[in-house]
PDB file of C-alpha atoms in Angstrom:
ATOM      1  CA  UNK K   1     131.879  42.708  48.925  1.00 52.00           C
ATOM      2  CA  UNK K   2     131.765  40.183  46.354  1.00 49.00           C
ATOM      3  CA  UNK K   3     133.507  37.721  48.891  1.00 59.00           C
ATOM      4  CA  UNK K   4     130.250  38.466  51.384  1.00 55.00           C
ATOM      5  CA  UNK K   5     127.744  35.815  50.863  1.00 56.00           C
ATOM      6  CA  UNK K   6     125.263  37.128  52.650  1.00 61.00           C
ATOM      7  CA  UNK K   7     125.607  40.770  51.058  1.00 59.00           C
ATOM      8  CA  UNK K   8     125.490  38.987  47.583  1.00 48.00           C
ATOM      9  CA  UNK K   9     122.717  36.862  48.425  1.00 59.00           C
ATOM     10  CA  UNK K  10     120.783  40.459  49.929  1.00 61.00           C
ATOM     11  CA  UNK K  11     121.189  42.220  46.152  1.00 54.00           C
ATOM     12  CA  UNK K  12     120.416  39.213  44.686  1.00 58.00           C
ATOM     13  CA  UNK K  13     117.220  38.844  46.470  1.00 61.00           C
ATOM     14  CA  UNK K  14     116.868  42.724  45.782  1.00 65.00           C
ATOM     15  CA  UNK K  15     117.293  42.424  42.170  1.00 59.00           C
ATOM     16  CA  UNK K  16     115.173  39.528  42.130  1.00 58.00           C
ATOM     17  CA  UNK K  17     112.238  41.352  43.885  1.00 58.00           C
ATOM     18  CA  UNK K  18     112.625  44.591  41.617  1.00 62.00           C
ATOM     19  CA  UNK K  19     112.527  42.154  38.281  1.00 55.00           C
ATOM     20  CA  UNK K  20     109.262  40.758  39.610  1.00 57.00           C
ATOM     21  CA  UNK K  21     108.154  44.285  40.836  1.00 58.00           C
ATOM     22  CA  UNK K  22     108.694  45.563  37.157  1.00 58.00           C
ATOM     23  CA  UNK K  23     106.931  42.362  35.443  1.00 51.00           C
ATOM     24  CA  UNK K  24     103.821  42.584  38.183  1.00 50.00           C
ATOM     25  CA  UNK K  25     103.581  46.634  36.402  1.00 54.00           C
ATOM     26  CA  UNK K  26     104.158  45.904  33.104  1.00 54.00           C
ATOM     27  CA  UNK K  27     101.515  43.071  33.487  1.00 43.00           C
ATOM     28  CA  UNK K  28      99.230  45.586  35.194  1.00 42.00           C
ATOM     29  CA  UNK K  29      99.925  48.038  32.367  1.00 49.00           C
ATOM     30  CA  UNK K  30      98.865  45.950  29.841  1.00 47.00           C
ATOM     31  CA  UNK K  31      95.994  44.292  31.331  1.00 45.00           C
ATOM     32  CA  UNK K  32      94.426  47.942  31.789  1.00 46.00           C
ATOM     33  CA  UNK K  33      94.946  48.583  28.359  1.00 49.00           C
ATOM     34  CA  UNK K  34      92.534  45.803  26.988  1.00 45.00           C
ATOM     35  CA  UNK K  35      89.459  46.473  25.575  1.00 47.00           C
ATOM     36  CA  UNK K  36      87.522  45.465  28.111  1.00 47.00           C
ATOM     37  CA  UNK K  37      88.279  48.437  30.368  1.00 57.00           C
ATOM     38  CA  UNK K  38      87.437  51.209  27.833  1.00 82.00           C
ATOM     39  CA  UNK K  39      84.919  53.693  29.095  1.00 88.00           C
ATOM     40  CA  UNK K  40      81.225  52.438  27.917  1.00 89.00           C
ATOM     41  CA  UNK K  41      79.081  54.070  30.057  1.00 91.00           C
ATOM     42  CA  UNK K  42      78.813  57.782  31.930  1.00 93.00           C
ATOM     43  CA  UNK K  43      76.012  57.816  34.162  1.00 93.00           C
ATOM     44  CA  UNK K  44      74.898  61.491  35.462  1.00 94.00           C
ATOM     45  CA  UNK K  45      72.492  61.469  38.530  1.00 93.00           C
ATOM     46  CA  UNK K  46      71.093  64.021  40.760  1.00 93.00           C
ATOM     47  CA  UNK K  47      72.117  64.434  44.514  1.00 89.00           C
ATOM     48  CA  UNK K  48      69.798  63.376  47.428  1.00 80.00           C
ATOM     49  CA  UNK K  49      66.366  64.629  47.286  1.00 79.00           C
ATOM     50  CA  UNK K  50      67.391  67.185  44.136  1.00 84.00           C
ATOM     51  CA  UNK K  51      66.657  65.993  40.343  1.00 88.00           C
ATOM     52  CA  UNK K  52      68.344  66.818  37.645  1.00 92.00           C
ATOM     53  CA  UNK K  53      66.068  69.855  35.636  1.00 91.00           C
ATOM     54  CA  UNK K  54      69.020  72.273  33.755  1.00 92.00           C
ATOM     55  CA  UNK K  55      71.749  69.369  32.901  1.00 92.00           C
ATOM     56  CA  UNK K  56      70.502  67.077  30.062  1.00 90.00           C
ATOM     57  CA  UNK K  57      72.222  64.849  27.767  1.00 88.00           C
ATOM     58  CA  UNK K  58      72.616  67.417  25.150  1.00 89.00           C
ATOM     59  CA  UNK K  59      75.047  69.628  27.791  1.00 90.00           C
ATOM     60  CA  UNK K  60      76.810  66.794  28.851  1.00 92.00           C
ATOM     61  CA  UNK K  61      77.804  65.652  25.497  1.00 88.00           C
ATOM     62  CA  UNK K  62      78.699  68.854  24.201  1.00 90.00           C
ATOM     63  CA  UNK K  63      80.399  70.265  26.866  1.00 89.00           C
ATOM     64  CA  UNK K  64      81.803  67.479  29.489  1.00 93.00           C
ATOM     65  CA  UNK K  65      82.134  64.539  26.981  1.00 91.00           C
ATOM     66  CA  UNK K  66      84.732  65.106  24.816  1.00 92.00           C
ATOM     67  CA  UNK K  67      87.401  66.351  27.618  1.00 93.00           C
ATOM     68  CA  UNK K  68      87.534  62.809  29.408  1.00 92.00           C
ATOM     69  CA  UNK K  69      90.278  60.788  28.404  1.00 90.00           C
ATOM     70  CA  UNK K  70      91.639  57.497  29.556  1.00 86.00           C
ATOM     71  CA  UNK K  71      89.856  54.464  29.971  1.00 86.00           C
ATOM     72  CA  UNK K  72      88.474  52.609  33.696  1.00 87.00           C
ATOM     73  CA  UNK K  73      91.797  52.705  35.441  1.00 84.00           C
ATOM     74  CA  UNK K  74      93.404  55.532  33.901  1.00 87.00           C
ATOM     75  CA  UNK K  75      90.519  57.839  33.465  1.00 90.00           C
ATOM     76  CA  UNK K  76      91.943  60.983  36.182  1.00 93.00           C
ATOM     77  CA  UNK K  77      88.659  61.716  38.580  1.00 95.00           C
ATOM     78  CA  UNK K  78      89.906  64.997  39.179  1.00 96.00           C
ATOM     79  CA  UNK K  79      89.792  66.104  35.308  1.00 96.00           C
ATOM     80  CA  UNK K  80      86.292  64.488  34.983  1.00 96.00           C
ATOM     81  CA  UNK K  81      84.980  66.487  37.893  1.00 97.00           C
ATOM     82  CA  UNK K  82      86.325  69.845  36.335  1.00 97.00           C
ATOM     83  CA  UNK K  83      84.528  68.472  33.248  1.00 96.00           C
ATOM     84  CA  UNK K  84      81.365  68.605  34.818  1.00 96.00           C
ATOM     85  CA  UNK K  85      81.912  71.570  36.326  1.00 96.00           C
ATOM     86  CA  UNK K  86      82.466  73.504  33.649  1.00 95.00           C
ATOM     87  CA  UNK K  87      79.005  72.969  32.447  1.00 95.00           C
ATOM     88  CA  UNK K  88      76.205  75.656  32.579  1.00 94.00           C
ATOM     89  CA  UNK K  89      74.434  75.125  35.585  1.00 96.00           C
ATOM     90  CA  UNK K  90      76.739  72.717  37.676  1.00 97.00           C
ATOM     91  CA  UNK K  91      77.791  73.678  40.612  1.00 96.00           C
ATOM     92  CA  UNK K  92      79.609  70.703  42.201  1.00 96.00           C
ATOM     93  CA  UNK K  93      80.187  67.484  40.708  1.00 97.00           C
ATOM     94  CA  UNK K  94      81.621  63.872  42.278  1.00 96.00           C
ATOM     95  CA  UNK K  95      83.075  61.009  40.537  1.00 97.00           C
ATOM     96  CA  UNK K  96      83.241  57.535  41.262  1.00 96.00           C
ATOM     97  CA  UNK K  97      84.044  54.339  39.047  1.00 94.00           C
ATOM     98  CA  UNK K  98      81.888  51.257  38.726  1.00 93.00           C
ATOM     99  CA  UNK K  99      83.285  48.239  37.397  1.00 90.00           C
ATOM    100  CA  UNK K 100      84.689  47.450  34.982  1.00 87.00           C
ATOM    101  CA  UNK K 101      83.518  50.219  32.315  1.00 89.00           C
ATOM    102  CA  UNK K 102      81.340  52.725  33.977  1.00 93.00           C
ATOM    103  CA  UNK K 103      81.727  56.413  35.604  1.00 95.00           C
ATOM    104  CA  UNK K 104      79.273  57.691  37.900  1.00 95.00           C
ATOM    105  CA  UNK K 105      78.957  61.354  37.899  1.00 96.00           C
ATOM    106  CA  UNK K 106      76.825  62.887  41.139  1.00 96.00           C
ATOM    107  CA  UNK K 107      75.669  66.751  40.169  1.00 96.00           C
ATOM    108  CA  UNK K 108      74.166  68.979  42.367  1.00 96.00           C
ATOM    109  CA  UNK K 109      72.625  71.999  40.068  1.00 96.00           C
ATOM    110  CA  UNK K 110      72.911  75.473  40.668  1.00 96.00           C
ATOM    111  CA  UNK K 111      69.327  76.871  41.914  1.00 94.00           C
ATOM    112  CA  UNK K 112      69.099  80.673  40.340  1.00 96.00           C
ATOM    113  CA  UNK K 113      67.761  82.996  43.202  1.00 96.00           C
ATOM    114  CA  UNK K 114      68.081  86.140  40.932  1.00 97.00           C
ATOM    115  CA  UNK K 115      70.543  87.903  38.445  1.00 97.00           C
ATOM    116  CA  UNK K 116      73.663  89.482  40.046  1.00 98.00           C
ATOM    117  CA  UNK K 117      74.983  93.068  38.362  1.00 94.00           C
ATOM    118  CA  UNK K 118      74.604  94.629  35.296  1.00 87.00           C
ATOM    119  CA  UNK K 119      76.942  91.535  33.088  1.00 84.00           C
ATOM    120  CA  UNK K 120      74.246  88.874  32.607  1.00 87.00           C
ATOM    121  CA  UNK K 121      75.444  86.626  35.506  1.00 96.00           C
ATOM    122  CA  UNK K 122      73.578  84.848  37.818  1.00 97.00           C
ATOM    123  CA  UNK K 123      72.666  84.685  41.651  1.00 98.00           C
ATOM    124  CA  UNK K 124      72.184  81.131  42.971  1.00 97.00           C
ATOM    125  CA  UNK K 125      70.360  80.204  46.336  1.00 96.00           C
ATOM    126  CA  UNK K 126      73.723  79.089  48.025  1.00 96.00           C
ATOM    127  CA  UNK K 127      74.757  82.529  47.133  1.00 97.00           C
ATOM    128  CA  UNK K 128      77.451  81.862  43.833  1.00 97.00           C
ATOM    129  CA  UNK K 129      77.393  83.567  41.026  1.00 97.00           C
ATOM    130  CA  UNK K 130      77.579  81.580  37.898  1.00 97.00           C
ATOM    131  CA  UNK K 131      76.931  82.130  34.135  1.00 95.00           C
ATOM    132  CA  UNK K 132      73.981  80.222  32.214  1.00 93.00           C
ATOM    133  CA  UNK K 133      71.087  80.580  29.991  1.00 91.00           C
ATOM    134  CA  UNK K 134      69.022  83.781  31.425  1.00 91.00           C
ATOM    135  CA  UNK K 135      65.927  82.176  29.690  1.00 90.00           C
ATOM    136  CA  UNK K 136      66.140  78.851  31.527  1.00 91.00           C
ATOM    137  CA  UNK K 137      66.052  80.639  34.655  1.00 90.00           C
ATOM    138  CA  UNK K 138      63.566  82.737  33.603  1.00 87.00           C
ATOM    139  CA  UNK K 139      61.310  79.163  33.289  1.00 84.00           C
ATOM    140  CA  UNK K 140      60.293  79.240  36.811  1.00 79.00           C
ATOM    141  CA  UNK K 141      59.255  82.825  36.750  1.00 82.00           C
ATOM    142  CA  UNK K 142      60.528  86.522  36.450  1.00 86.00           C
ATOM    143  CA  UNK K 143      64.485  86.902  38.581  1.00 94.00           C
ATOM    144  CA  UNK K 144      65.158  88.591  41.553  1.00 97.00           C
ATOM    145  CA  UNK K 145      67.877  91.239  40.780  1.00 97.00           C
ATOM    146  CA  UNK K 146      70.705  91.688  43.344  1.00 98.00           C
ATOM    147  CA  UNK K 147      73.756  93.702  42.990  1.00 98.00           C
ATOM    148  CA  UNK K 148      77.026  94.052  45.224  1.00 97.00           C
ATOM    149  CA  UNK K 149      80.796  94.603  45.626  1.00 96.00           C
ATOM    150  CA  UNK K 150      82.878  91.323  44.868  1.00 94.00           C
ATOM    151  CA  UNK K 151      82.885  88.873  47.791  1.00 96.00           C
ATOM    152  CA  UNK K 152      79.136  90.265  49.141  1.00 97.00           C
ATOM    153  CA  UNK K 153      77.272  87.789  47.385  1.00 98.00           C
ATOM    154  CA  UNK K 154      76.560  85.351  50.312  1.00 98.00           C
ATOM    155  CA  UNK K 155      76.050  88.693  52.616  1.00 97.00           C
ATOM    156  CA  UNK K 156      73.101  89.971  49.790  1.00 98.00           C
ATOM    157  CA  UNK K 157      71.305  86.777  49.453  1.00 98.00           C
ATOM    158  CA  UNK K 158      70.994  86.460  53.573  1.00 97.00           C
ATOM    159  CA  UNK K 159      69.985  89.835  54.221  1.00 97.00           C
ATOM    160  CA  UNK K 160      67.259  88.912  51.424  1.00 98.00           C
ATOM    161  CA  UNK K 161      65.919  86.035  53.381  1.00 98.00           C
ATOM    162  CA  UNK K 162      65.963  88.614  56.624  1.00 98.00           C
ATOM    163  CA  UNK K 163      64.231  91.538  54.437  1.00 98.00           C
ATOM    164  CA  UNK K 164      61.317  89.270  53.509  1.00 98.00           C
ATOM    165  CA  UNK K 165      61.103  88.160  57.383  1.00 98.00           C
ATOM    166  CA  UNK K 166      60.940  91.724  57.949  1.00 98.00           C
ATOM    167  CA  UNK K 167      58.838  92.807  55.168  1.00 98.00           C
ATOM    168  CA  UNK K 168      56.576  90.300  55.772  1.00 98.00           C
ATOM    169  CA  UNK K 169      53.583  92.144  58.284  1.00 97.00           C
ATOM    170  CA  UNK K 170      52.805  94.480  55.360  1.00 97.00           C
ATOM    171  CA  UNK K 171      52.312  91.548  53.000  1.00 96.00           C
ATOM    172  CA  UNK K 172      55.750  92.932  50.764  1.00 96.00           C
ATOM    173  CA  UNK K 173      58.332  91.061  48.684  1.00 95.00           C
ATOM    174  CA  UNK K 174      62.028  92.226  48.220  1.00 98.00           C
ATOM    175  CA  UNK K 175      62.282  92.172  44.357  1.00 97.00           C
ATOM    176  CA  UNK K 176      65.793  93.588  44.416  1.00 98.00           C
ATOM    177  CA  UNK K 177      68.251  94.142  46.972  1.00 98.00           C
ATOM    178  CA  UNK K 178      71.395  96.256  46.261  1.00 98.00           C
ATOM    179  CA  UNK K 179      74.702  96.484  48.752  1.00 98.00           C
ATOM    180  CA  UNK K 180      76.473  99.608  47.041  1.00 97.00           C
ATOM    181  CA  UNK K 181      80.345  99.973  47.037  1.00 95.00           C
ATOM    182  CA  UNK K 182      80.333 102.047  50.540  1.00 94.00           C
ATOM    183  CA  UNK K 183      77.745  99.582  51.949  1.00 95.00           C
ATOM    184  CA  UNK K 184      74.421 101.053  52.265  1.00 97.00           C
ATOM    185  CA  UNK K 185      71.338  98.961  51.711  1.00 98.00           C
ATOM    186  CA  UNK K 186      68.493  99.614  48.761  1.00 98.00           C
ATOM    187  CA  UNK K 187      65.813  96.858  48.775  1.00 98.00           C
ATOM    188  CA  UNK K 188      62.683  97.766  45.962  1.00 98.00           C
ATOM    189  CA  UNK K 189      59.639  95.713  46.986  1.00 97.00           C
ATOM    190  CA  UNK K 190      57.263  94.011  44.600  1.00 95.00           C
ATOM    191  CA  UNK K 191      54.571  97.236  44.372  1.00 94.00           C
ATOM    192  CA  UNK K 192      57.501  98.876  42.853  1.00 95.00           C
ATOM    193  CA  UNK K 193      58.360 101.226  45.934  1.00 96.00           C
ATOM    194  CA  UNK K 194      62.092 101.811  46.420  1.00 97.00           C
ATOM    195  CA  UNK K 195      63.700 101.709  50.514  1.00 98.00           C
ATOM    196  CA  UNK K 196      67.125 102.997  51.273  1.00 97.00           C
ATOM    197  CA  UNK K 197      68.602 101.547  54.047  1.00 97.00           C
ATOM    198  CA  UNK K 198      71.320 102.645  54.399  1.00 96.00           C
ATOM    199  CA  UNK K 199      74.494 101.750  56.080  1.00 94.00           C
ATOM    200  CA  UNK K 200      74.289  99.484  59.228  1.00 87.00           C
ATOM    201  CA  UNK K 201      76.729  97.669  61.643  1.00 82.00           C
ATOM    202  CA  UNK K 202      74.568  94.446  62.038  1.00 84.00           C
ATOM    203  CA  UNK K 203      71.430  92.909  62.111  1.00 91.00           C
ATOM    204  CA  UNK K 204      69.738  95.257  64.693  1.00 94.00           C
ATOM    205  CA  UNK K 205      69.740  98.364  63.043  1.00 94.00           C
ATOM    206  CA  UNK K 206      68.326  97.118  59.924  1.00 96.00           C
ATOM    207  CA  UNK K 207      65.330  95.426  61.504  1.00 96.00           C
ATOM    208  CA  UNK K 208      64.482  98.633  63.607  1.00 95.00           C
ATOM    209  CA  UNK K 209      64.323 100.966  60.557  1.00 95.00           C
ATOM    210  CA  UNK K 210      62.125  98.573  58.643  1.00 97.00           C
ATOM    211  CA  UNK K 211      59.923  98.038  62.039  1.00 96.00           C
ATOM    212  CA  UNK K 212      59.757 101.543  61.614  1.00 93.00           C
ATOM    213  CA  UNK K 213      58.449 101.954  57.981  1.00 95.00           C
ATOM    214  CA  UNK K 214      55.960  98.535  58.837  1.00 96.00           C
ATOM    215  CA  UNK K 215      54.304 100.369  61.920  1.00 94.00           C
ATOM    216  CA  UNK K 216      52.924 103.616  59.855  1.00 92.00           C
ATOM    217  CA  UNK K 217      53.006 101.791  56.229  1.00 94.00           C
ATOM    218  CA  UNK K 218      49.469 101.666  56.405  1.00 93.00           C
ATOM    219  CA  UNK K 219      48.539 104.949  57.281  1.00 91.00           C
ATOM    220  CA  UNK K 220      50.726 106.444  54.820  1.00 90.00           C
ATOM    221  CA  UNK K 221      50.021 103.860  51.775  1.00 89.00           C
ATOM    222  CA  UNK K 222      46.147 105.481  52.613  1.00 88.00           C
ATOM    223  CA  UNK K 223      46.971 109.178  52.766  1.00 87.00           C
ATOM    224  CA  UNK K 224      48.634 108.604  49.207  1.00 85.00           C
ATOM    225  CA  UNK K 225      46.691 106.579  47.928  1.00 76.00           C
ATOM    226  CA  UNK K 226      49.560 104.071  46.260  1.00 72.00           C
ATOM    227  CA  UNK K 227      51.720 106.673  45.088  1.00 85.00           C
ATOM    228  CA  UNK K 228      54.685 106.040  47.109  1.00 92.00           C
ATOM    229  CA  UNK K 229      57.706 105.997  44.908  1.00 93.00           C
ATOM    230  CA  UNK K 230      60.532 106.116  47.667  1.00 94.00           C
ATOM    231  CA  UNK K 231      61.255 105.929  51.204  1.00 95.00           C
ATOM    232  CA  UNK K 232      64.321 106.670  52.682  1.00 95.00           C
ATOM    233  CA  UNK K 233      64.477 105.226  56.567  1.00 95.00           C
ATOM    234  CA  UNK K 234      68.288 106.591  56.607  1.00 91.00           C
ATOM    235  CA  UNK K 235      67.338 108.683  60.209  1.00 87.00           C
ATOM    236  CA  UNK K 236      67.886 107.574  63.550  1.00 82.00           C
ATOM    237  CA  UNK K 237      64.134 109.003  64.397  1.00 80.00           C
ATOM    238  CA  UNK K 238      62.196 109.388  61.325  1.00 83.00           C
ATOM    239  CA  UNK K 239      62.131 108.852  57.570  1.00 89.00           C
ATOM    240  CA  UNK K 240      61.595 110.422  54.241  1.00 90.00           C
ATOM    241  CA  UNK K 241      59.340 109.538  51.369  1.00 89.00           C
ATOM    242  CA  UNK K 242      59.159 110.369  47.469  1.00 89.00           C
ATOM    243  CA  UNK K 243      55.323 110.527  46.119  1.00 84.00           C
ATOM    244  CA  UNK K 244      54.794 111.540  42.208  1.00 75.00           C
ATOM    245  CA  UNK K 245      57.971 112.921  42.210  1.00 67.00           C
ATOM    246  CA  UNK K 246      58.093 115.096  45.277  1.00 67.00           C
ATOM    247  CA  UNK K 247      59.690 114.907  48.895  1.00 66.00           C
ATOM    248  CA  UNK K 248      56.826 114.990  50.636  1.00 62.00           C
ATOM    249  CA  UNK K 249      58.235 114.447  54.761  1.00 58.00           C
ATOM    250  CA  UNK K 250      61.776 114.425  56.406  1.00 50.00           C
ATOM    251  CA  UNK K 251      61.664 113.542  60.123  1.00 54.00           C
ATOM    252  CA  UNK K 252      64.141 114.164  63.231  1.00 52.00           C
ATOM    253  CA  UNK K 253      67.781 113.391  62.386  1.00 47.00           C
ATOM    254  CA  UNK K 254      70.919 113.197  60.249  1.00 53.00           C
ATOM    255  CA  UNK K 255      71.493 110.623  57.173  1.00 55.00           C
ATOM    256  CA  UNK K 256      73.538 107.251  57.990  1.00 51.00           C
TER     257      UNK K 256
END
């Protein structure tokens, strides 16, 4: 080998371009160490046609703040998104740099729909469960409740936007909609009365028992005067009702 010109000439050339490869790095290195590069600014905007109203500086600083290390270049983007994240009320987060000393942090806020359970949690329009401040989301008005098996929250907070569809002709708002461990559906509308649904295959079978309940809720909201506490529309033909504490009808048909 070491009588091959050509070979010695090759490592030399090698060696030669991993010296300058290692000097280029080093130089790199040390220029993103300067000064000049530490992290002055974090700028926090909303996303689109949403405004920040939960996040505020105060959250930020507290809770995002003081877990992002690094400066411009060696800031990771990653750990500055899980940052954000982990703040009440975020639900996604993007990062981006701006030279040469400035992060840009995009947040799109949860929106709370309701709470979810018995724990304290949260319910947000997109259908997540999160944990905040109960009296923040209490700011735009009283919560929806919801409650469900793990994994049903997106299935609850669709069925709620078809129950108020359906609810709709008698001029009634689901207040709280419940999917119970074996399935069956309990919506309570906003004049307090409680509806069991019941268990259901799909869409169809929902809307027919609630068509059911809209067609005579009229006639039966006059014969008792208001005093409907319950309604159970869990018969193929027919349904039951609960007025001052007594079953007062039970039509043609078996439970679902």
């Amino acid at each position: 080998m070491w009588q091959d010109v050509k070979a010695l000439n090759a490592l030399s050339n090698a060696l030669l371009v991993a010296a300058l490869l290692a000097l280029l790095a080093s130089g790199l290195w040390w220029l993103a160490q300067r000064p000049m590069f530490t992290l002055k600014t974090i700028r926090v905007e909303g996303v689109a046609d949403m405004p920040l109203r939960r996040v505020n500086a105060l959250t930020i600083r507290a809770g995002a703040v003081p877990r992002i290390k690094g400066n411009f270049f060696t800031a990771d983007l990653d750990a500055v998104r899980g940052a954000f994240e982990s703040v009440p009320w975020v639900r996604k987060a993007t990062v981006r740099r701006e030279w040469p000393d400035t992060l840009i942090v995009s947040i799109e806020e949860h929106r709370a729909l309701g709470t979810w359970g018995d724990e304290g949690r949260l319910l947000s329009v997109k259908g997540d469960v999160f944990t905040a401040n109960l009296a923040e989301a209490e700011d735009d008005g009283d919560l929806l409740e919801f409650d469900g098996p793990d994994g049903s929250e997106k299935e609850v907070v669709a069925r709620f936007a078809q129950f108020s569809d359906w609810f709709a002709p008698i001029k009634q708002v689901p207040e709280a909609v419940a999917l119970s461990n074996r399935y069956a559906w309990t919506v309570k509308l906003d004049n307090g009365i409680t509806v069991q649904l019941g268990r259901a295959d799909g869409d169809a079978t929902l809307k027919e028992r609630i068509a059911r309940l809209v067609s005579v809720y009229p006639q039966l909201m006059e014969r008792l005067q208001g005093k409907i506490e319950n309604i159970d529309l869990r018969y193929p033909n027919g349904l039951a009702l609960k007025a001052d504490g007594l079953t007062l009808a039970a039509l043609n048909g078996k439970k679902k």
